[in-house]
């Protein structure tokens, strides 16, 4: 097996007669059959091949193949958004009466699916806390089918032991589904610990340049077959154009993750010394509650740093409004540094109580550290801290 770097650069769909070096974009809704019989064979899945872009397309297939190699997974399906991937990966495999064990600290919309949408269809869930692993096994019920976690979580940066989780799922014969959005396969590969499914919002670090929305689920062949059936019928497929962007983006993923992580670590170390900041959280800072675990399972610390500013929500707002270079946006994983206030934006649909339970305090600010010069990022954040006093 080739290295991750080589696979992410050299995996490419077959060249056309034009011998192009960079893969073309296949902007086509359907594909022609060589004969009536060929059409029948394709639909009967007796021969491989593209039929219709809702099912598959060369650009999407290339992106999926690369991601499978990077995540060490058998198969995958690409989606129009990270949420389409999260939703389809669960909805395709769960039925009325099933139960999901989920880590409490989850992306806002994933939380809404579990608490507002699935209950309508009789799918229940229990939240468990990352810092209380001893409680997880007790919450597994006879109807528990799936464990769904984020590690590190958005935005709380909670870390769950993947090796332990792999053993827990094995013991109880559950489907382990890991949202690996904050890490990407460059930092950790959940499948190496036994995860059955690895889910991504490709919008974030995978695109990495803030251009497209996309998502993907990769994992065990038989589970992906069910997800593929569900997605073919319900239609959340990724567009060929977005797949082309995402596949090209993977060519620079290794370099970008290294630089995001180096910049984020330097920023976190600098902010740790600032008396106007209550707390700095970053997986590779020794003050992170799960520092040892982060060092064990993550190759780099990732691009996200969170801080709690002194002076509550009002100070946090003044801080955001004082930034000159960093962008105010709800996205993350961009080349450009983005500063977000989760309580009033990405996690505003949660109740105050639900937010506090996962560490989303009114003074919490999430910084997605970009690829600009780290000195410029640090100086902009420092001056905004001073100005917002
Ligand atoms: C952004 C995000 C999602 C949702 O992805 P979209 O591409 O915005 O639909 C899911 N999980 C995590 C951890 C995210 O950060």
PDB file of C-alpha atoms and ligand atoms in Angstrom, residues 80-86 106-110 148 150 152-154 179-182 199-204 212-215 330-332 366, ligand 1:
ATOM      1  CA  UNK A  80     -23.877  17.041  -1.052  1.00  0.00           C
ATOM      2  CA  UNK A  81     -23.062  18.171   2.507  1.00  0.00           C
ATOM      3  CA  UNK A  82     -21.606  16.936   5.757  1.00  0.00           C
ATOM      4  CA  UNK A  83     -25.106  16.847   7.230  1.00  0.00           C
ATOM      5  CA  UNK A  84     -26.415  14.729   4.332  1.00  0.00           C
ATOM      6  CA  UNK A  85     -23.567  12.325   5.181  1.00  0.00           C
ATOM      7  CA  UNK A  86     -24.316  12.340   8.926  1.00  0.00           C
ATOM      8  CA  UNK A 106     -21.786  17.074  18.863  1.00  0.00           C
ATOM      9  CA  UNK A 107     -22.156  19.413  15.919  1.00  0.00           C
ATOM     10  CA  UNK A 108     -25.382  21.477  16.311  1.00  0.00           C
ATOM     11  CA  UNK A 109     -27.300  19.924  13.392  1.00  0.00           C
ATOM     12  CA  UNK A 110     -26.306  16.365  14.387  1.00  0.00           C
ATOM     13  CA  UNK A 148     -21.910   7.984  17.189  1.00  0.00           C
ATOM     14  CA  UNK A 150     -17.037  13.258  17.404  1.00  0.00           C
ATOM     15  CA  UNK A 152     -12.160  16.065  18.889  1.00  0.00           C
ATOM     16  CA  UNK A 153     -15.655  17.515  19.181  1.00  0.00           C
ATOM     17  CA  UNK A 154     -16.947  20.742  17.702  1.00  0.00           C
ATOM     18  CA  UNK A 179     -17.344  12.011  12.749  1.00  0.00           C
ATOM     19  CA  UNK A 180     -13.669  12.619  11.875  1.00  0.00           C
ATOM     20  CA  UNK A 181     -14.191  16.147  10.555  1.00  0.00           C
ATOM     21  CA  UNK A 182     -11.848  17.933  12.985  1.00  0.00           C
ATOM     22  CA  UNK A 199     -18.175  10.390   8.530  1.00  0.00           C
ATOM     23  CA  UNK A 200     -16.900  13.752   7.281  1.00  0.00           C
ATOM     24  CA  UNK A 201     -18.044  17.211   6.494  1.00  0.00           C
ATOM     25  CA  UNK A 202     -15.746  17.694   3.488  1.00  0.00           C
ATOM     26  CA  UNK A 203     -16.682  21.385   3.621  1.00  0.00           C
ATOM     27  CA  UNK A 204     -14.094  21.916   6.343  1.00  0.00           C
ATOM     28  CA  UNK A 212     -17.775  24.047  -1.521  1.00  0.00           C
ATOM     29  CA  UNK A 213     -20.183  22.103   0.688  1.00  0.00           C
ATOM     30  CA  UNK A 214     -19.729  18.341   0.696  1.00  0.00           C
ATOM     31  CA  UNK A 215     -19.633  15.230   2.838  1.00  0.00           C
ATOM     32  CA  UNK A 330     -19.458  30.009  10.815  1.00  0.00           C
ATOM     33  CA  UNK A 331     -17.142  27.867   8.674  1.00  0.00           C
ATOM     34  CA  UNK A 332     -13.863  26.285   9.758  1.00  0.00           C
ATOM     35  CA  UNK A 366     -13.651  29.157  18.475  1.00  0.00           C
TER      36      UNK A 366
HETATM   37  C1  LIG B   1     -19.627  21.332   9.779  1.00  0.00           C
HETATM   38  C2  LIG B   1     -19.765  20.039  10.466  1.00  0.00           C
HETATM   39  C3  LIG B   1     -20.754  19.127  10.066  1.00  0.00           C
HETATM   40  C4  LIG B   1     -21.765  19.458   8.980  1.00  0.00           C
HETATM   41  O1  LIG B   1     -21.207  19.608   7.727  1.00  0.00           O
HETATM   42  P1  LIG B   1     -21.812  20.515   6.544  1.00  0.00           P
HETATM   43  O2  LIG B   1     -20.869  20.271   5.435  1.00  0.00           O
HETATM   44  O3  LIG B   1     -21.853  21.901   7.049  1.00  0.00           O
HETATM   45  O4  LIG B   1     -23.185  20.004   6.263  1.00  0.00           O
HETATM   46  C5  LIG B   1     -20.808  17.905  10.727  1.00  0.00           C
HETATM   47  N1  LIG B   1     -19.940  17.599  11.716  1.00  0.00           N
HETATM   48  C6  LIG B   1     -18.988  18.459  12.123  1.00  0.00           C
HETATM   49  C7  LIG B   1     -18.064  18.065  13.217  1.00  0.00           C
HETATM   50  C8  LIG B   1     -18.866  19.708  11.524  1.00  0.00           C
HETATM   51  O5  LIG B   1     -17.924  20.566  11.943  1.00  0.00           O
END
